[in-house]
Amino acid sequence: MPQQPTTEDVTPMGEYQQLIASGVLRGDEHQTRIIQKLQDLHDKLINYNPPRIPEISQSNSILSRLFTREVQIPSSPPDTAPKGLYLYGDVGTGKTMLMDLFYKTLPSSITRKRRVHFHAFMIDVHKRIHAAKIAMGFNGGDPILPVARDLANEASVLCFDEFQVTDIADAMILRRLLESMVNFGVVCVMTSNRHPDDLYKNGIQRSSFIPAIELLKSQFAVTDLDSGTDYRRIPRALSHVYYDPLTPENASEIDKVFNSLTSADLSDPPIRKRALSTWGRTIEVPESTSKIAKFKFHDLCGQPLSAADYLEVTKNFKTIFVLDVPKMGMDSKDMTKLFVTSEVPIYKVFSDNDPAGSKPVSDHMRSVMDDLGLSGDVVGTSSMFTGEEEVFAFARACSRLVQMGSREWAEMAGQS
């Protein structure tokens, strides 16, 4: 039986109204309607009792097949399972805030839950599939079903940040993985920049991914977040998050902040050249405690690092100082593209790799370029920003950086 909700349980709508009352957020009619969708799912989850997940043997031995009773694998979602939510919208439509709010207020009856950035999730899935194949041995078998079962055992509510599909390997895995998890009774909530119909557009063998798109549209409440407002760019009191220009005085101020934060716990002093291991490689952290790290820009964006490397950095450190960010121009095009368009969770700046570059630049993108004194013609024809996806990522980076300059960000970042 599911646990009964406690009187201390906070609801999405209650938390939203409290944030408005405290002045952290401004009331917005469109966003209130979205919060109501979160509230509706919250209410359904209170009494949701996830089904028991069947055992699935990964062994292909003769004895195993002889003495193991055949397991009935569900072929459709449980009747009692609520539909998931798929929230999509452009830059600054409040996706992260909505997911924060929903996950924070999940009913106490939901004891198995997980929130993960989608890129990190797929890295985890690939590792699990590899392990499942090894366990199955030479005779082989279906590695996706046991992986889906394990994921369902770990979380009956699974929240994805920044759902996107750009890789053929991911596309081929996702169709069956999502279907199996939903059939096992997992309730998923996703944020994305694209409507399901626009996922993996122009991708190789996209026809094989179409069933996954149909699954998203049939088993999820697909909700458009766009209201014409970039919530990150609503004026807020600025904190001193950025120190500009690069002068000895500003460098000294940053050192003072770093020393102040790292001296709070005498048992955890800063050390130099800490080694982080990921995927068989070692990332060297110039200076860090167990929770706070300091890098130079070139250490992060001037090295051949991958999204998995950046995820490992953010997994280990809650606060990250980035020093000596240069003014980037055509002479540093590679670093500029990495900073703006790569999946670097340090800034939560995530790009879409939809190659459809024929669409016009949106009003939001144009407003960001106007703020920076860049014309659409210059950006659109520049060899630095050559496609719609890069212009989109450029707008996202600007919007994220504005958000990170707010007092709200400074007070809340690193607390989770």
PDB file of C-alpha atoms in Angstrom, residues 56-279:
ATOM      1  CA  ILE A  56      13.837 -11.036 -15.550  1.00  0.00           C
ATOM      2  CA  SER A  57      16.658 -13.553 -15.758  1.00  0.00           C
ATOM      3  CA  GLN A  58      19.693 -12.481 -17.759  1.00  0.00           C
ATOM      4  CA  SER A  59      21.057 -16.018 -17.889  1.00  0.00           C
ATOM      5  CA  ASN A  60      20.785 -18.082 -21.066  1.00  0.00           C
ATOM      6  CA  SER A  61      21.948 -21.388 -19.560  1.00  0.00           C
ATOM      7  CA  ILE A  62      19.975 -24.585 -20.226  1.00  0.00           C
ATOM      8  CA  LEU A  63      19.342 -25.105 -16.489  1.00  0.00           C
ATOM      9  CA  SER A  64      18.038 -21.581 -16.166  1.00  0.00           C
ATOM     10  CA  ARG A  65      15.593 -22.083 -19.032  1.00  0.00           C
ATOM     11  CA  LEU A  66      14.451 -25.452 -17.639  1.00  0.00           C
ATOM     12  CA  PHE A  67      13.811 -24.419 -14.045  1.00  0.00           C
ATOM     13  CA  THR A  68      12.828 -20.751 -14.345  1.00  0.00           C
ATOM     14  CA  ARG A  69       9.116 -20.086 -14.694  1.00  0.00           C
ATOM     15  CA  GLU A  70       8.284 -17.962 -17.704  1.00  0.00           C
ATOM     16  CA  VAL A  71       7.692 -14.356 -16.642  1.00  0.00           C
ATOM     17  CA  GLN A  72       4.768 -12.420 -18.083  1.00  0.00           C
ATOM     18  CA  ILE A  73       6.137  -9.103 -19.332  1.00  0.00           C
ATOM     19  CA  PRO A  74       3.516  -6.303 -19.450  1.00  0.00           C
ATOM     20  CA  SER A  75       2.668  -5.206 -22.981  1.00  0.00           C
ATOM     21  CA  SER A  76       0.802  -2.017 -22.024  1.00  0.00           C
ATOM     22  CA  PRO A  77       0.880   0.559 -19.205  1.00  0.00           C
ATOM     23  CA  PRO A  78      -0.977  -0.303 -15.957  1.00  0.00           C
ATOM     24  CA  ASP A  79      -4.542   0.988 -15.896  1.00  0.00           C
ATOM     25  CA  THR A  80      -3.808   2.807 -12.630  1.00  0.00           C
ATOM     26  CA  ALA A  81      -0.723   4.647 -13.899  1.00  0.00           C
ATOM     27  CA  PRO A  82      -1.213   8.357 -14.605  1.00  0.00           C
ATOM     28  CA  LYS A  83       0.008   9.666 -17.943  1.00  0.00           C
ATOM     29  CA  GLY A  84       3.336  11.453 -17.862  1.00  0.00           C
ATOM     30  CA  LEU A  85       4.058  15.078 -18.737  1.00  0.00           C
ATOM     31  CA  TYR A  86       6.104  16.349 -21.676  1.00  0.00           C
ATOM     32  CA  LEU A  87       6.826  20.083 -21.260  1.00  0.00           C
ATOM     33  CA  TYR A  88       8.474  21.784 -24.212  1.00  0.00           C
ATOM     34  CA  GLY A  89       9.393  25.386 -24.927  1.00  0.00           C
ATOM     35  CA  ASP A  90      11.974  27.839 -26.156  1.00  0.00           C
ATOM     36  CA  VAL A  91      14.755  29.462 -24.172  1.00  0.00           C
ATOM     37  CA  GLY A  92      13.648  31.031 -20.897  1.00  0.00           C
ATOM     38  CA  THR A  93      10.155  29.518 -20.708  1.00  0.00           C
ATOM     39  CA  GLY A  94      10.682  28.320 -17.138  1.00  0.00           C
ATOM     40  CA  LYS A  95      11.369  24.622 -17.798  1.00  0.00           C
ATOM     41  CA  THR A  96      13.987  24.266 -15.074  1.00  0.00           C
ATOM     42  CA  MET A  97      11.889  26.152 -12.514  1.00  0.00           C
ATOM     43  CA  LEU A  98       8.843  23.996 -13.274  1.00  0.00           C
ATOM     44  CA  MET A  99      10.824  20.779 -12.896  1.00  0.00           C
ATOM     45  CA  ASP A 100      12.412  22.067  -9.668  1.00  0.00           C
ATOM     46  CA  LEU A 101       8.982  22.839  -8.301  1.00  0.00           C
ATOM     47  CA  PHE A 102       7.401  19.527  -9.351  1.00  0.00           C
ATOM     48  CA  TYR A 103      10.206  17.327  -8.058  1.00  0.00           C
ATOM     49  CA  LYS A 104      10.498  19.206  -4.787  1.00  0.00           C
ATOM     50  CA  THR A 105       6.780  18.776  -4.069  1.00  0.00           C
ATOM     51  CA  LEU A 106       6.344  15.124  -5.055  1.00  0.00           C
ATOM     52  CA  PRO A 107       4.014  13.407  -2.546  1.00  0.00           C
ATOM     53  CA  SER A 108       5.723  11.657   0.372  1.00  0.00           C
ATOM     54  CA  SER A 109       4.027   8.462  -0.841  1.00  0.00           C
ATOM     55  CA  ILE A 110       6.470   8.453  -3.782  1.00  0.00           C
ATOM     56  CA  THR A 111       9.536   6.878  -2.202  1.00  0.00           C
ATOM     57  CA  ARG A 112      11.286   5.826  -5.425  1.00  0.00           C
ATOM     58  CA  LYS A 113      12.047   8.866  -7.540  1.00  0.00           C
ATOM     59  CA  ARG A 114      14.857  10.183  -9.685  1.00  0.00           C
ATOM     60  CA  ARG A 115      15.658  13.413 -11.472  1.00  0.00           C
ATOM     61  CA  VAL A 116      18.419  13.406 -14.045  1.00  0.00           C
ATOM     62  CA  HIS A 117      19.657  15.416 -16.983  1.00  0.00           C
ATOM     63  CA  PHE A 118      18.814  13.405 -20.070  1.00  0.00           C
ATOM     64  CA  HIS A 119      22.380  13.313 -21.370  1.00  0.00           C
ATOM     65  CA  ALA A 120      23.590  11.867 -18.055  1.00  0.00           C
ATOM     66  CA  PHE A 121      20.729   9.370 -18.157  1.00  0.00           C
ATOM     67  CA  MET A 122      21.738   8.066 -21.586  1.00  0.00           C
ATOM     68  CA  ILE A 123      25.372   7.708 -20.495  1.00  0.00           C
ATOM     69  CA  ASP A 124      24.098   5.590 -17.595  1.00  0.00           C
ATOM     70  CA  VAL A 125      21.834   3.556 -19.911  1.00  0.00           C
ATOM     71  CA  HIS A 126      24.685   2.751 -22.307  1.00  0.00           C
ATOM     72  CA  LYS A 127      26.806   1.534 -19.372  1.00  0.00           C
ATOM     73  CA  ARG A 128      23.946  -0.662 -18.130  1.00  0.00           C
ATOM     74  CA  ILE A 129      23.310  -2.139 -21.579  1.00  0.00           C
ATOM     75  CA  HIS A 130      27.002  -2.971 -21.897  1.00  0.00           C
ATOM     76  CA  ALA A 131      26.928  -4.736 -18.501  1.00  0.00           C
ATOM     77  CA  ALA A 132      23.728  -6.594 -19.464  1.00  0.00           C
ATOM     78  CA  LYS A 133      25.311  -7.883 -22.673  1.00  0.00           C
ATOM     79  CA  ILE A 134      28.288  -9.198 -20.712  1.00  0.00           C
ATOM     80  CA  ALA A 135      25.951 -10.922 -18.244  1.00  0.00           C
ATOM     81  CA  MET A 136      24.068 -12.600 -21.098  1.00  0.00           C
ATOM     82  CA  GLY A 137      27.223 -14.115 -22.512  1.00  0.00           C
ATOM     83  CA  PHE A 138      27.870 -15.374 -26.010  1.00  0.00           C
ATOM     84  CA  ASN A 139      24.299 -16.558 -26.584  1.00  0.00           C
ATOM     85  CA  GLY A 140      23.110 -12.981 -26.445  1.00  0.00           C
ATOM     86  CA  GLY A 141      19.592 -11.775 -25.769  1.00  0.00           C
ATOM     87  CA  ASP A 142      17.665  -8.562 -25.271  1.00  0.00           C
ATOM     88  CA  PRO A 143      19.684  -6.245 -23.001  1.00  0.00           C
ATOM     89  CA  ILE A 144      17.137  -3.409 -23.020  1.00  0.00           C
ATOM     90  CA  LEU A 145      14.391  -5.205 -21.100  1.00  0.00           C
ATOM     91  CA  PRO A 146      16.486  -5.962 -17.977  1.00  0.00           C
ATOM     92  CA  VAL A 147      17.856  -2.402 -18.052  1.00  0.00           C
ATOM     93  CA  ALA A 148      14.306  -1.005 -18.195  1.00  0.00           C
ATOM     94  CA  ARG A 149      13.319  -3.324 -15.334  1.00  0.00           C
ATOM     95  CA  ASP A 150      16.224  -2.113 -13.158  1.00  0.00           C
ATOM     96  CA  LEU A 151      15.395   1.522 -13.892  1.00  0.00           C
ATOM     97  CA  ALA A 152      11.747   0.885 -12.991  1.00  0.00           C
ATOM     98  CA  ASN A 153      12.795  -0.761  -9.734  1.00  0.00           C
ATOM     99  CA  GLU A 154      14.887   2.283  -8.848  1.00  0.00           C
ATOM    100  CA  ALA A 155      12.271   4.940  -9.639  1.00  0.00           C
ATOM    101  CA  SER A 156       8.512   4.861 -10.111  1.00  0.00           C
ATOM    102  CA  VAL A 157       8.662   8.588 -10.986  1.00  0.00           C
ATOM    103  CA  LEU A 158      11.446   9.616 -13.359  1.00  0.00           C
ATOM    104  CA  CYS A 159      12.076  13.272 -14.259  1.00  0.00           C
ATOM    105  CA  PHE A 160      14.212  14.187 -17.289  1.00  0.00           C
ATOM    106  CA  ASP A 161      15.717  17.626 -17.824  1.00  0.00           C
ATOM    107  CA  GLU A 162      16.427  18.639 -21.446  1.00  0.00           C
ATOM    108  CA  PHE A 163      15.098  15.601 -23.310  1.00  0.00           C
ATOM    109  CA  GLN A 164      16.543  15.539 -26.800  1.00  0.00           C
ATOM    110  CA  VAL A 165      17.608  12.953 -29.361  1.00  0.00           C
ATOM    111  CA  THR A 166      20.554  13.656 -31.649  1.00  0.00           C
ATOM    112  CA  ASP A 167      22.338  10.312 -31.823  1.00  0.00           C
ATOM    113  CA  ILE A 168      21.267   7.248 -33.821  1.00  0.00           C
ATOM    114  CA  ALA A 169      22.367   4.870 -31.048  1.00  0.00           C
ATOM    115  CA  ASP A 170      20.180   6.740 -28.547  1.00  0.00           C
ATOM    116  CA  ALA A 171      17.281   6.853 -30.997  1.00  0.00           C
ATOM    117  CA  MET A 172      17.336   3.076 -31.528  1.00  0.00           C
ATOM    118  CA  ILE A 173      17.523   2.386 -27.771  1.00  0.00           C
ATOM    119  CA  LEU A 174      14.897   4.901 -26.682  1.00  0.00           C
ATOM    120  CA  ARG A 175      11.970   3.446 -28.581  1.00  0.00           C
ATOM    121  CA  ARG A 176      12.018   0.171 -26.657  1.00  0.00           C
ATOM    122  CA  LEU A 177      13.410   1.594 -23.418  1.00  0.00           C
ATOM    123  CA  LEU A 178      10.645   4.191 -23.018  1.00  0.00           C
ATOM    124  CA  GLU A 179       7.961   1.693 -23.976  1.00  0.00           C
ATOM    125  CA  SER A 180       9.239  -0.880 -21.471  1.00  0.00           C
ATOM    126  CA  MET A 181       9.534   1.626 -18.626  1.00  0.00           C
ATOM    127  CA  VAL A 182       6.022   2.961 -19.223  1.00  0.00           C
ATOM    128  CA  ASN A 183       4.681  -0.595 -19.327  1.00  0.00           C
ATOM    129  CA  PHE A 184       6.422  -1.295 -16.020  1.00  0.00           C
ATOM    130  CA  GLY A 185       4.437   1.594 -14.529  1.00  0.00           C
ATOM    131  CA  VAL A 186       7.117   4.320 -14.475  1.00  0.00           C
ATOM    132  CA  VAL A 187       5.601   7.827 -14.624  1.00  0.00           C
ATOM    133  CA  CYS A 188       7.919  10.173 -16.532  1.00  0.00           C
ATOM    134  CA  VAL A 189       8.028  13.967 -16.598  1.00  0.00           C
ATOM    135  CA  MET A 190      10.216  15.542 -19.284  1.00  0.00           C
ATOM    136  CA  THR A 191      11.293  18.997 -20.332  1.00  0.00           C
ATOM    137  CA  SER A 192      12.482  19.614 -23.873  1.00  0.00           C
ATOM    138  CA  ASN A 193      13.052  22.348 -26.438  1.00  0.00           C
ATOM    139  CA  ARG A 194      11.140  20.479 -29.119  1.00  0.00           C
ATOM    140  CA  HIS A 195       7.647  19.136 -29.697  1.00  0.00           C
ATOM    141  CA  PRO A 196       7.819  15.323 -30.001  1.00  0.00           C
ATOM    142  CA  ASP A 197       7.186  15.593 -33.761  1.00  0.00           C
ATOM    143  CA  ASP A 198      10.383  17.630 -34.098  1.00  0.00           C
ATOM    144  CA  LEU A 199      12.645  15.209 -32.216  1.00  0.00           C
ATOM    145  CA  TYR A 200      15.499  13.619 -34.171  1.00  0.00           C
ATOM    146  CA  LYS A 201      14.475  15.529 -37.288  1.00  0.00           C
ATOM    147  CA  ASN A 202      16.498  14.531 -40.350  1.00  0.00           C
ATOM    148  CA  GLY A 203      18.197  11.854 -38.235  1.00  0.00           C
ATOM    149  CA  ILE A 204      19.524   8.651 -39.767  1.00  0.00           C
ATOM    150  CA  GLN A 205      16.830   5.939 -39.854  1.00  0.00           C
ATOM    151  CA  ARG A 206      14.349   8.331 -38.265  1.00  0.00           C
ATOM    152  CA  SER A 207      11.487   6.064 -39.325  1.00  0.00           C
ATOM    153  CA  SER A 208      12.619   3.613 -36.630  1.00  0.00           C
ATOM    154  CA  PHE A 209      12.197   6.367 -34.033  1.00  0.00           C
ATOM    155  CA  ILE A 210       8.648   7.309 -35.083  1.00  0.00           C
ATOM    156  CA  PRO A 211       7.069   4.734 -32.680  1.00  0.00           C
ATOM    157  CA  ALA A 212       8.832   6.491 -29.786  1.00  0.00           C
ATOM    158  CA  ILE A 213       7.333   9.812 -30.921  1.00  0.00           C
ATOM    159  CA  GLU A 214       3.874   8.246 -31.078  1.00  0.00           C
ATOM    160  CA  LEU A 215       4.416   6.828 -27.583  1.00  0.00           C
ATOM    161  CA  LEU A 216       5.278  10.292 -26.250  1.00  0.00           C
ATOM    162  CA  LYS A 217       2.140  11.752 -27.819  1.00  0.00           C
ATOM    163  CA  SER A 218      -0.164   8.975 -26.583  1.00  0.00           C
ATOM    164  CA  GLN A 219       1.193   8.344 -23.077  1.00  0.00           C
ATOM    165  CA  PHE A 220       2.219  11.893 -22.122  1.00  0.00           C
ATOM    166  CA  ALA A 221       0.326  15.155 -21.814  1.00  0.00           C
ATOM    167  CA  VAL A 222       2.313  17.235 -24.323  1.00  0.00           C
ATOM    168  CA  THR A 223       2.319  20.852 -23.148  1.00  0.00           C
ATOM    169  CA  ASP A 224       3.671  23.965 -24.878  1.00  0.00           C
ATOM    170  CA  LEU A 225       5.333  26.348 -22.414  1.00  0.00           C
ATOM    171  CA  ASP A 226       5.902  29.239 -24.800  1.00  0.00           C
ATOM    172  CA  SER A 227       4.108  32.394 -23.725  1.00  0.00           C
ATOM    173  CA  GLY A 228       6.339  35.020 -25.337  1.00  0.00           C
ATOM    174  CA  THR A 229       8.050  35.795 -22.008  1.00  0.00           C
ATOM    175  CA  ASP A 230      11.652  34.886 -21.219  1.00  0.00           C
ATOM    176  CA  TYR A 231      11.372  34.469 -17.458  1.00  0.00           C
ATOM    177  CA  ARG A 232      15.124  34.561 -17.009  1.00  0.00           C
ATOM    178  CA  ARG A 233      15.286  38.064 -18.419  1.00  0.00           C
ATOM    179  CA  ILE A 234      12.732  39.584 -16.048  1.00  0.00           C
ATOM    180  CA  PRO A 235      14.751  42.212 -14.134  1.00  0.00           C
ATOM    181  CA  ARG A 236      16.141  41.006 -10.806  1.00  0.00           C
ATOM    182  CA  ALA A 237      18.577  42.523  -8.327  1.00  0.00           C
ATOM    183  CA  LEU A 238      22.029  41.604  -9.580  1.00  0.00           C
ATOM    184  CA  SER A 239      24.582  39.941  -7.331  1.00  0.00           C
ATOM    185  CA  HIS A 240      28.307  40.084  -7.952  1.00  0.00           C
ATOM    186  CA  VAL A 241      28.572  36.845  -9.890  1.00  0.00           C
ATOM    187  CA  TYR A 242      30.646  38.248 -12.762  1.00  0.00           C
ATOM    188  CA  TYR A 243      33.849  40.241 -12.325  1.00  0.00           C
ATOM    189  CA  ASP A 244      34.747  42.304 -15.376  1.00  0.00           C
ATOM    190  CA  PRO A 245      37.167  43.371 -16.816  1.00  0.00           C
ATOM    191  CA  LEU A 246      40.119  41.029 -16.257  1.00  0.00           C
ATOM    192  CA  THR A 247      42.202  43.176 -13.920  1.00  0.00           C
ATOM    193  CA  PRO A 248      44.490  42.378 -10.954  1.00  0.00           C
ATOM    194  CA  GLU A 249      41.917  44.044  -8.683  1.00  0.00           C
ATOM    195  CA  ASN A 250      39.096  41.771  -9.853  1.00  0.00           C
ATOM    196  CA  ALA A 251      41.352  38.721  -9.679  1.00  0.00           C
ATOM    197  CA  SER A 252      42.090  39.624  -6.072  1.00  0.00           C
ATOM    198  CA  GLU A 253      38.367  39.961  -5.301  1.00  0.00           C
ATOM    199  CA  ILE A 254      37.633  36.531  -6.772  1.00  0.00           C
ATOM    200  CA  ASP A 255      40.446  35.017  -4.697  1.00  0.00           C
ATOM    201  CA  LYS A 256      38.900  36.549  -1.595  1.00  0.00           C
ATOM    202  CA  VAL A 257      35.501  35.008  -2.381  1.00  0.00           C
ATOM    203  CA  PHE A 258      37.068  31.613  -3.107  1.00  0.00           C
ATOM    204  CA  ASN A 259      39.154  31.702   0.085  1.00  0.00           C
ATOM    205  CA  SER A 260      36.138  32.755   2.123  1.00  0.00           C
ATOM    206  CA  LEU A 261      33.988  29.882   0.856  1.00  0.00           C
ATOM    207  CA  THR A 262      36.711  27.248   1.104  1.00  0.00           C
ATOM    208  CA  SER A 263      37.827  28.224   4.620  1.00  0.00           C
ATOM    209  CA  ALA A 264      34.401  27.516   6.148  1.00  0.00           C
ATOM    210  CA  ASP A 265      35.281  23.849   6.750  1.00  0.00           C
ATOM    211  CA  LEU A 266      38.799  23.409   8.154  1.00  0.00           C
ATOM    212  CA  SER A 267      38.579  19.644   7.673  1.00  0.00           C
ATOM    213  CA  ASP A 268      38.206  20.143   3.912  1.00  0.00           C
ATOM    214  CA  PRO A 269      40.984  22.501   2.790  1.00  0.00           C
ATOM    215  CA  PRO A 270      41.658  23.271  -0.883  1.00  0.00           C
ATOM    216  CA  ILE A 271      44.080  20.952  -2.642  1.00  0.00           C
ATOM    217  CA  ARG A 272      45.794  21.381  -5.985  1.00  0.00           C
ATOM    218  CA  LYS A 273      45.621  19.044  -8.964  1.00  0.00           C
ATOM    219  CA  ARG A 274      42.786  16.861  -7.717  1.00  0.00           C
ATOM    220  CA  ALA A 275      42.225  13.948 -10.115  1.00  0.00           C
ATOM    221  CA  LEU A 276      38.736  12.999 -11.326  1.00  0.00           C
ATOM    222  CA  SER A 277      38.333   9.745 -13.225  1.00  0.00           C
ATOM    223  CA  THR A 278      35.691   9.336 -15.920  1.00  0.00           C
ATOM    224  CA  TRP A 279      35.426   6.814 -18.737  1.00  0.00           C
TER     225      TRP A 279
END
